[in-house]
Amino acid sequence: QEQLVESGGGVVRPGRSLRLSCAASGFTFSNYGMHWVRQAPGKGLEWVAVMWNDGSKTFYADSVKGRFTISRDNSKNTLFLQMSSLRAEDTAMYYCATYVVSSNYYYFDFWGQGTLVTVSS
Amino acid sequence: DIQMTQSPSSLSASVGDRVTLTCRASQSISSNYLNWYQQKLGTAPKILIYATSTLQSGVPSRFSGSGSATAFTLTISNLQPEDFATYYCQQTITNPLTFGGGTKVAIK
């Protein structure tokens, strides 16, 4: 059964860095583009970044561009999000999600349970 | 960027009611790239409907989606207790992918 498990969240001071991981199991990880999506406490969903299944392309939200880096290790079925220069407004639950891509539709299929990042002094 | 606007932001309804949630895009998008997610408190979102009207496997048939261009709707007929949640629309036609602000469906 498909599973995504995020880890690496915690409390961090503004300006510091944090690396999130998303471990995949139960499906062929290398076949899927992967996204990070975040949700600030009590707020809606915000897309953060995507990496193509083979790592050939990445895209970022303007709010994190230049500060966050998405990467993956297909040999270890793991997705990463390296976050630097963290700000209070980066405080959120961070979810990873698989991307179903076909000729006629794109959508997020499996989601992890999320890992909470709190940026506070 | 394509802005997605959902209305209402919240509503109260009773079990058995029919409710309609609206999602508007700031520019026309192909119906192939409009999705709906359900999120229950404290859990991750779950795909309900993709490509405007295609139900994800396992989603009850009381959920339906429709629309085109800039106006889309999610309808829940015969609302059940497990349907009380927040619903988000999303466009996936272009980066940055964007979500609507959500509609919270609460028990009256």
Short mmCIF file of C-alpha atoms in Angstrom, two decimals:
data_model
loop_
_atom_site.label_atom_id
_atom_site.label_comp_id
_atom_site.label_asym_id
_atom_site.label_seq_id
_atom_site.Cartn_x
_atom_site.Cartn_y
_atom_site.Cartn_z
CA GLN A 1 0.00 0.00 0.00
CA GLU A 2 1.24 3.41 -0.96
CA GLN A 3 2.75 5.44 1.83
CA LEU A 4 4.56 8.75 2.23
CA VAL A 5 6.17 9.63 5.54
CA GLU A 6 7.57 13.10 6.13
CA SER A 7 10.16 13.88 8.78
CA GLY A 8 12.61 16.58 9.76
CA GLY A 9 10.25 19.24 11.04
CA GLY A 10 10.77 21.08 14.29
CA VAL A 11 11.30 24.46 15.89
CA VAL A 12 13.98 26.62 14.28
CA ARG A 13 15.08 30.21 14.69
CA PRO A 14 14.57 32.75 11.91
CA GLY A 15 17.40 32.74 9.41
CA ARG A 16 18.37 29.15 10.11
CA SER A 17 18.03 26.07 7.89
CA LEU A 18 16.11 22.82 8.03
CA ARG A 19 15.93 19.76 5.78
CA LEU A 20 12.70 17.84 5.36
CA SER A 21 12.50 14.27 4.08
CA CYS A 22 9.66 12.30 2.57
CA ALA A 23 10.11 8.53 2.49
CA ALA A 24 8.02 6.68 -0.07
CA SER A 25 6.98 3.06 -0.09
CA GLY A 26 4.45 0.78 -1.74
CA PHE A 27 4.77 2.25 -5.23
CA THR A 28 7.41 2.94 -7.85
CA PHE A 29 8.72 6.27 -6.59
CA SER A 30 10.80 6.97 -9.68
CA ASN A 31 7.65 7.02 -11.84
CA TYR A 32 6.16 10.04 -10.07
CA GLY A 33 6.76 13.73 -9.98
CA MET A 34 6.71 14.86 -6.37
CA HIS A 35 5.48 18.03 -4.72
CA TRP A 36 5.77 19.82 -1.43
CA VAL A 37 2.67 21.63 -0.21
CA ARG A 38 2.40 23.58 3.03
CA GLN A 39 -0.39 24.75 5.26
CA ALA A 40 0.08 27.48 7.83
CA PRO A 41 -1.85 26.96 11.08
CA GLY A 42 -5.55 27.54 10.45
CA LYS A 43 -4.94 28.52 6.81
CA GLY A 44 -5.35 27.01 3.38
CA LEU A 45 -3.04 24.98 1.18
CA GLU A 46 -0.04 26.56 -0.52
CA TRP A 47 1.95 24.78 -3.20
CA VAL A 48 5.70 25.03 -2.54
CA ALA A 49 7.72 23.09 -5.12
CA VAL A 50 7.76 20.21 -7.58
CA MET A 51 10.43 17.95 -8.99
CA TRP A 52 9.92 15.79 -12.06
CA ASN A 53 10.20 12.04 -11.61
CA ASP A 54 13.69 11.90 -13.09
CA GLY A 55 14.84 15.06 -11.36
CA SER A 56 15.19 16.89 -14.65
CA LYS A 57 12.93 19.81 -13.77
CA THR A 58 11.99 21.78 -10.70
CA PHE A 59 9.62 24.66 -10.08
CA TYR A 60 9.10 26.78 -6.98
CA ALA A 61 6.56 29.16 -5.55
CA ASP A 62 7.81 32.73 -5.59
CA SER A 63 7.55 32.82 -1.80
CA VAL A 64 10.33 30.23 -1.45
CA LYS A 65 12.36 30.68 -4.63
CA GLY A 66 16.04 31.12 -3.86
CA ARG A 67 15.64 29.88 -0.29
CA PHE A 68 14.24 26.35 -0.69
CA THR A 69 15.64 23.50 -2.78
CA ILE A 70 13.74 20.38 -3.70
CA SER A 71 15.67 17.20 -4.49
CA ARG A 72 15.17 13.47 -4.58
CA ASP A 73 17.09 10.22 -4.36
CA ASN A 74 15.26 7.65 -6.45
CA SER A 75 17.61 4.90 -5.27
CA LYS A 76 16.37 5.54 -1.73
CA ASN A 77 12.78 6.43 -2.60
CA THR A 78 13.12 9.72 -0.79
CA LEU A 79 12.20 13.32 -1.52
CA PHE A 80 13.85 16.25 0.23
CA LEU A 81 13.20 19.91 0.87
CA GLN A 82 16.19 21.95 1.95
CA MET A 83 14.93 25.14 3.55
CA SER A 84 17.25 28.03 4.32
CA SER A 85 16.88 31.63 5.50
CA LEU A 86 13.71 30.58 7.24
CA ARG A 87 11.14 33.19 8.15
CA ALA A 88 8.23 33.26 10.57
CA GLU A 89 5.87 33.05 7.60
CA ASP A 90 7.37 29.65 6.68
CA THR A 91 5.74 28.20 9.79
CA ALA A 92 3.43 25.47 8.50
CA MET A 93 2.67 21.81 8.17
CA TYR A 94 4.64 20.55 5.18
CA TYR A 95 3.18 17.74 3.10
CA CYS A 96 4.74 15.78 0.27
CA ALA A 97 2.46 14.45 -2.44
CA THR A 98 2.70 12.35 -5.57
CA TYR A 99 1.76 13.86 -8.91
CA VAL A 100 -0.37 11.91 -11.32
CA VAL A 101 0.37 13.12 -14.83
CA SER A 102 -1.45 11.96 -17.91
CA SER A 103 -2.23 13.47 -21.26
CA ASN A 104 -5.58 14.66 -19.94
CA TYR A 105 -5.14 15.51 -16.29
CA TYR A 106 -2.72 16.32 -13.50
CA TYR A 107 -3.53 15.94 -9.82
CA PHE A 108 -2.03 15.16 -6.43
CA ASP A 109 -2.77 11.57 -5.47
CA PHE A 110 -1.04 10.26 -2.32
CA TRP A 111 -0.20 12.63 0.50
CA GLY A 112 1.94 12.12 3.56
CA GLN A 113 0.74 12.95 7.07
CA GLY A 114 2.87 16.08 7.17
CA THR A 115 5.72 17.41 9.29
CA LEU A 116 5.37 20.63 11.27
CA VAL A 117 7.92 23.42 10.89
CA THR A 118 7.82 26.26 13.38
CA VAL A 119 10.05 29.27 12.82
CA SER A 120 10.32 31.28 15.99
CA SER A 121 12.89 33.09 18.05
CA ASP B 1 -0.44 33.50 -11.62
CA ILE B 2 -3.94 32.03 -11.75
CA GLN B 3 -5.94 32.98 -8.66
CA MET B 4 -8.55 30.52 -7.45
CA THR B 5 -11.45 31.93 -5.42
CA GLN B 6 -13.86 29.72 -3.54
CA SER B 7 -17.26 30.65 -2.20
CA PRO B 8 -18.64 30.57 0.30
CA SER B 9 -15.70 30.35 2.69
CA SER B 10 -17.91 28.37 5.04
CA LEU B 11 -21.40 27.02 5.22
CA SER B 12 -23.60 25.15 7.66
CA ALA B 13 -25.75 22.31 6.48
CA SER B 14 -27.67 19.35 7.80
CA VAL B 15 -27.28 15.66 7.10
CA GLY B 16 -29.24 14.88 3.95
CA ASP B 17 -28.86 18.35 2.46
CA ARG B 18 -27.55 19.10 -1.01
CA VAL B 19 -24.74 21.64 -1.02
CA THR B 20 -22.94 23.36 -3.87
CA LEU B 21 -19.47 24.83 -3.55
CA THR B 22 -18.12 27.25 -6.13
CA CYS B 23 -14.61 27.82 -7.42
CA ARG B 24 -13.69 30.61 -9.81
CA ALA B 25 -10.42 31.00 -11.69
CA SER B 26 -8.93 34.38 -12.54
CA GLN B 27 -8.47 33.20 -16.12
CA SER B 28 -9.91 30.45 -18.24
CA ILE B 29 -8.49 27.01 -17.58
CA SER B 30 -9.08 23.71 -19.31
CA SER B 31 -11.49 21.56 -17.36
CA ASN B 32 -8.86 18.81 -17.48
CA TYR B 33 -6.83 20.69 -14.87
CA LEU B 34 -9.32 21.55 -12.16
CA ASN B 35 -9.31 19.32 -9.10
CA TRP B 36 -11.11 19.12 -5.76
CA TYR B 37 -9.67 17.91 -2.47
CA GLN B 38 -11.28 17.15 0.87
CA GLN B 39 -9.45 17.80 4.11
CA LYS B 40 -10.71 16.69 7.49
CA LEU B 41 -9.39 18.31 10.64
CA GLY B 42 -5.88 17.20 11.51
CA THR B 43 -5.40 15.07 8.41
CA ALA B 44 -3.83 15.46 4.99
CA PRO B 45 -5.95 16.46 2.00
CA LYS B 46 -7.42 13.72 -0.12
CA ILE B 47 -8.22 13.88 -3.84
CA LEU B 48 -11.95 13.75 -4.48
CA ILE B 49 -12.44 14.80 -8.07
CA TYR B 50 -9.95 15.44 -10.87
CA ALA B 51 -10.42 16.90 -14.32
CA THR B 52 -13.51 18.78 -13.10
CA SER B 53 -15.84 15.80 -12.92
CA THR B 54 -13.97 12.49 -12.61
CA LEU B 55 -14.42 10.89 -9.21
CA GLN B 56 -11.31 9.35 -7.70
CA SER B 57 -11.68 5.64 -7.08
CA GLY B 58 -13.59 4.99 -3.87
CA VAL B 59 -15.25 8.39 -3.69
CA PRO B 60 -19.02 8.10 -3.16
CA SER B 61 -21.27 9.01 -6.06
CA ARG B 62 -23.02 11.70 -3.98
CA PHE B 63 -20.03 13.88 -4.92
CA SER B 64 -20.09 15.46 -8.35
CA GLY B 65 -18.21 18.18 -10.15
CA SER B 66 -18.94 20.37 -13.11
CA GLY B 67 -17.95 23.57 -14.81
CA SER B 68 -15.74 25.06 -17.45
CA ALA B 69 -13.49 28.00 -18.24
CA THR B 70 -13.52 30.09 -15.05
CA ALA B 71 -16.44 28.67 -13.08
CA PHE B 72 -16.52 25.27 -11.44
CA THR B 73 -18.71 23.62 -8.82
CA LEU B 74 -18.55 20.74 -6.41
CA THR B 75 -21.91 19.36 -5.37
CA ILE B 76 -22.55 17.03 -2.48
CA SER B 77 -25.99 15.52 -2.56
CA ASN B 78 -27.43 13.83 0.52
CA LEU B 79 -24.73 15.19 2.85
CA GLN B 80 -23.39 12.56 5.23
CA PRO B 81 -21.72 13.04 8.64
CA GLU B 82 -18.34 12.06 7.19
CA ASP B 83 -18.59 14.85 4.59
CA PHE B 84 -18.12 17.63 7.10
CA ALA B 85 -14.70 18.92 6.12
CA THR B 86 -12.94 21.66 4.20
CA TYR B 87 -12.89 21.45 0.42
CA TYR B 88 -10.24 22.98 -1.82
CA CYS B 89 -10.19 23.47 -5.56
CA GLN B 90 -6.87 23.50 -7.41
CA GLN B 91 -5.64 24.31 -10.89
CA THR B 92 -2.80 22.29 -12.35
CA ILE B 93 -2.62 23.80 -15.81
CA THR B 94 0.31 26.07 -15.05
CA ASN B 95 2.95 26.81 -12.41
CA PRO B 96 2.62 28.05 -9.80
CA LEU B 97 -0.07 25.51 -9.04
CA THR B 98 -2.70 27.26 -6.97
CA PHE B 99 -5.43 26.29 -4.56
CA GLY B 100 -8.56 28.11 -3.64
CA GLY B 101 -8.92 29.35 -0.10
CA GLY B 102 -11.23 26.50 0.83
CA THR B 103 -14.86 26.05 1.83
CA LYS B 104 -15.54 24.66 5.26
CA VAL B 105 -18.70 22.57 5.45
CA ALA B 106 -19.94 22.45 9.02
CA ILE B 107 -22.82 20.81 10.76
CA LYS B 108 -25.89 22.97 11.29
#
